[in-house]
């Protein structure tokens, strides 16, 4: 789980990433659901930007109009990420780690 937490912590403000991509970058290909579990179990003191993680279709995964769904939208919008009915435009906001990040930060 620490690898997942580390990768999520690298997502910059104003960008999002998908569960599957986080799993891949953490060295856990095919474990997108594990990313969700790891985020649920993350200690609060890590202050992870969990809200920057969305599904592969660019949508918020929480059920519509739940407190978590509303909170995620508010947090994303506070970083100037446009959210339209729970959907984020991946072509605009998807995080693409640069080579330095891949080489120096992700030694998995």
PDB file of C-alpha atoms in Angstrom:
ATOM      1  CA  UNK A   1       0.000   0.000   0.000  1.00  0.00           C
ATOM      2  CA  UNK A   2       2.888   2.354   0.663  1.00  0.00           C
ATOM      3  CA  UNK A   3       3.797   2.365  -3.039  1.00  0.00           C
ATOM      4  CA  UNK A   4       0.266   3.371  -3.965  1.00  0.00           C
ATOM      5  CA  UNK A   5       0.210   6.103  -1.347  1.00  0.00           C
ATOM      6  CA  UNK A   6       3.552   7.374  -2.651  1.00  0.00           C
ATOM      7  CA  UNK A   7       2.305   7.550  -6.254  1.00  0.00           C
ATOM      8  CA  UNK A   8      -0.948   9.274  -5.279  1.00  0.00           C
ATOM      9  CA  UNK A   9       1.090  11.811  -3.328  1.00  0.00           C
ATOM     10  CA  UNK A  10       2.969  12.686  -6.517  1.00  0.00           C
ATOM     11  CA  UNK A  11      -0.122  13.735  -8.497  1.00  0.00           C
ATOM     12  CA  UNK A  12       0.267  17.497  -8.862  1.00  0.00           C
ATOM     13  CA  UNK A  13      -2.372  20.054  -8.011  1.00  0.00           C
ATOM     14  CA  UNK A  14      -4.739  20.592 -10.927  1.00  0.00           C
ATOM     15  CA  UNK A  15      -4.193  17.106 -12.374  1.00  0.00           C
ATOM     16  CA  UNK A  16      -5.918  13.728 -12.008  1.00  0.00           C
ATOM     17  CA  UNK A  17      -4.941  10.117 -12.568  1.00  0.00           C
ATOM     18  CA  UNK A  18      -6.856   6.870 -12.924  1.00  0.00           C
ATOM     19  CA  UNK A  19      -6.887   3.905 -10.564  1.00  0.00           C
ATOM     20  CA  UNK A  20      -5.273   1.636 -13.162  1.00  0.00           C
ATOM     21  CA  UNK A  21      -2.488   4.098 -13.941  1.00  0.00           C
ATOM     22  CA  UNK A  22      -1.708   4.470 -10.237  1.00  0.00           C
ATOM     23  CA  UNK A  23      -1.478   0.673  -9.958  1.00  0.00           C
ATOM     24  CA  UNK A  24       0.837   0.522 -12.976  1.00  0.00           C
ATOM     25  CA  UNK A  25       3.123   3.253 -11.638  1.00  0.00           C
ATOM     26  CA  UNK A  26       3.235   1.517  -8.242  1.00  0.00           C
ATOM     27  CA  UNK A  27       4.428  -1.678  -9.920  1.00  0.00           C
ATOM     28  CA  UNK A  28       1.076  -3.413  -9.498  1.00  0.00           C
ATOM     29  CA  UNK A  29      -0.355  -3.720 -13.021  1.00  0.00           C
ATOM     30  CA  UNK A  30      -3.945  -4.891 -13.188  1.00  0.00           C
ATOM     31  CA  UNK A  31      -4.636  -3.997  -9.554  1.00  0.00           C
ATOM     32  CA  UNK A  32      -6.841  -0.915  -9.978  1.00  0.00           C
ATOM     33  CA  UNK A  33      -9.284  -2.131  -7.339  1.00  0.00           C
ATOM     34  CA  UNK A  34      -6.409  -2.489  -4.903  1.00  0.00           C
ATOM     35  CA  UNK A  35      -5.725   1.238  -5.344  1.00  0.00           C
ATOM     36  CA  UNK A  36      -9.245   2.010  -4.180  1.00  0.00           C
ATOM     37  CA  UNK A  37      -8.784  -0.191  -1.133  1.00  0.00           C
ATOM     38  CA  UNK A  38      -5.407   1.352  -0.326  1.00  0.00           C
ATOM     39  CA  UNK A  39      -6.904   4.839  -0.433  1.00  0.00           C
ATOM     40  CA  UNK A  40      -9.712   3.815   1.914  1.00  0.00           C
ATOM     41  CA  UNK A  41      -7.135   2.463   4.375  1.00  0.00           C
ATOM     42  CA  UNK A  42      -4.686   5.367   4.109  1.00  0.00           C
ATOM     43  CA  UNK A  43      -3.910   7.051   7.429  1.00  0.00           C
ATOM     44  CA  UNK A  44      -5.422  10.539   7.600  1.00  0.00           C
ATOM     45  CA  UNK A  45      -2.056  12.047   8.585  1.00  0.00           C
ATOM     46  CA  UNK A  46      -0.706  11.243   5.098  1.00  0.00           C
ATOM     47  CA  UNK A  47      -3.010  13.954   3.713  1.00  0.00           C
ATOM     48  CA  UNK A  48      -3.167  12.175   0.375  1.00  0.00           C
ATOM     49  CA  UNK A  49      -4.880  13.942  -2.521  1.00  0.00           C
ATOM     50  CA  UNK A  50      -7.228  10.952  -2.908  1.00  0.00           C
ATOM     51  CA  UNK A  51      -9.725  13.128  -4.760  1.00  0.00           C
ATOM     52  CA  UNK A  52      -7.322  13.378  -7.719  1.00  0.00           C
ATOM     53  CA  UNK A  53      -7.880   9.678  -8.474  1.00  0.00           C
ATOM     54  CA  UNK A  54     -10.779   8.879 -10.805  1.00  0.00           C
ATOM     55  CA  UNK A  55     -11.878   5.968 -12.961  1.00  0.00           C
ATOM     56  CA  UNK A  56     -10.592   5.212 -16.461  1.00  0.00           C
ATOM     57  CA  UNK A  57     -13.590   6.892 -18.105  1.00  0.00           C
ATOM     58  CA  UNK A  58     -12.721  10.153 -16.365  1.00  0.00           C
ATOM     59  CA  UNK A  59     -15.568   9.853 -13.892  1.00  0.00           C
ATOM     60  CA  UNK A  60     -15.847  10.058 -10.140  1.00  0.00           C
ATOM     61  CA  UNK A  61     -16.419   6.551  -8.828  1.00  0.00           C
ATOM     62  CA  UNK A  62     -18.596   7.413  -5.838  1.00  0.00           C
ATOM     63  CA  UNK A  63     -22.357   7.134  -6.328  1.00  0.00           C
ATOM     64  CA  UNK A  64     -23.860  10.393  -7.537  1.00  0.00           C
ATOM     65  CA  UNK A  65     -24.958  12.907  -4.883  1.00  0.00           C
ATOM     66  CA  UNK A  66     -23.379  11.036  -1.960  1.00  0.00           C
ATOM     67  CA  UNK A  67     -21.328  13.078   0.521  1.00  0.00           C
ATOM     68  CA  UNK A  68     -18.067  11.597  -0.856  1.00  0.00           C
ATOM     69  CA  UNK A  69     -19.095  12.416  -4.445  1.00  0.00           C
ATOM     70  CA  UNK A  70     -19.912  16.013  -3.520  1.00  0.00           C
ATOM     71  CA  UNK A  71     -16.696  16.392  -1.518  1.00  0.00           C
ATOM     72  CA  UNK A  72     -14.582  15.081  -4.397  1.00  0.00           C
ATOM     73  CA  UNK A  73     -16.189  17.516  -6.833  1.00  0.00           C
ATOM     74  CA  UNK A  74     -15.607  20.426  -4.447  1.00  0.00           C
ATOM     75  CA  UNK A  75     -11.958  19.496  -3.892  1.00  0.00           C
ATOM     76  CA  UNK A  76     -11.292  19.089  -7.620  1.00  0.00           C
ATOM     77  CA  UNK A  77     -12.977  22.390  -8.430  1.00  0.00           C
ATOM     78  CA  UNK A  78     -10.917  24.107  -5.714  1.00  0.00           C
ATOM     79  CA  UNK A  79      -7.892  23.189  -7.872  1.00  0.00           C
ATOM     80  CA  UNK A  80      -9.548  24.631 -11.003  1.00  0.00           C
ATOM     81  CA  UNK A  81     -10.353  21.206 -12.430  1.00  0.00           C
ATOM     82  CA  UNK A  82     -13.591  21.358 -14.392  1.00  0.00           C
ATOM     83  CA  UNK A  83     -16.112  18.727 -13.322  1.00  0.00           C
ATOM     84  CA  UNK A  84     -19.279  18.320 -15.353  1.00  0.00           C
ATOM     85  CA  UNK A  85     -21.824  15.907 -13.847  1.00  0.00           C
ATOM     86  CA  UNK A  86     -19.061  13.890 -12.211  1.00  0.00           C
ATOM     87  CA  UNK A  87     -16.867  13.747 -15.313  1.00  0.00           C
ATOM     88  CA  UNK A  88     -13.404  15.227 -15.827  1.00  0.00           C
ATOM     89  CA  UNK A  89     -11.896  15.814 -19.263  1.00  0.00           C
ATOM     90  CA  UNK A  90      -8.848  13.507 -19.239  1.00  0.00           C
ATOM     91  CA  UNK A  91      -7.371  15.139 -22.346  1.00  0.00           C
ATOM     92  CA  UNK A  92      -7.001  18.334 -20.305  1.00  0.00           C
ATOM     93  CA  UNK A  93      -6.387  17.223 -16.719  1.00  0.00           C
ATOM     94  CA  UNK A  94      -4.721  13.797 -16.874  1.00  0.00           C
ATOM     95  CA  UNK A  95      -1.337  13.662 -15.155  1.00  0.00           C
ATOM     96  CA  UNK A  96       1.528  12.559 -17.386  1.00  0.00           C
ATOM     97  CA  UNK A  97       4.579  12.086 -15.150  1.00  0.00           C
ATOM     98  CA  UNK A  98       7.755  13.393 -16.740  1.00  0.00           C
ATOM     99  CA  UNK A  99      10.878  11.280 -17.209  1.00  0.00           C
ATOM    100  CA  UNK A 100      12.543  12.664 -14.076  1.00  0.00           C
ATOM    101  CA  UNK A 101       9.553  11.637 -11.958  1.00  0.00           C
ATOM    102  CA  UNK A 102       9.505   8.182 -13.517  1.00  0.00           C
ATOM    103  CA  UNK A 103      13.243   7.673 -13.022  1.00  0.00           C
ATOM    104  CA  UNK A 104      13.790   9.308  -9.636  1.00  0.00           C
ATOM    105  CA  UNK A 105      10.509   9.040  -7.790  1.00  0.00           C
ATOM    106  CA  UNK A 106       9.223   5.670  -8.992  1.00  0.00           C
ATOM    107  CA  UNK A 107      11.888   3.079  -8.432  1.00  0.00           C
ATOM    108  CA  UNK A 108       9.437   0.184  -8.644  1.00  0.00           C
TER     109      UNK A 108
END
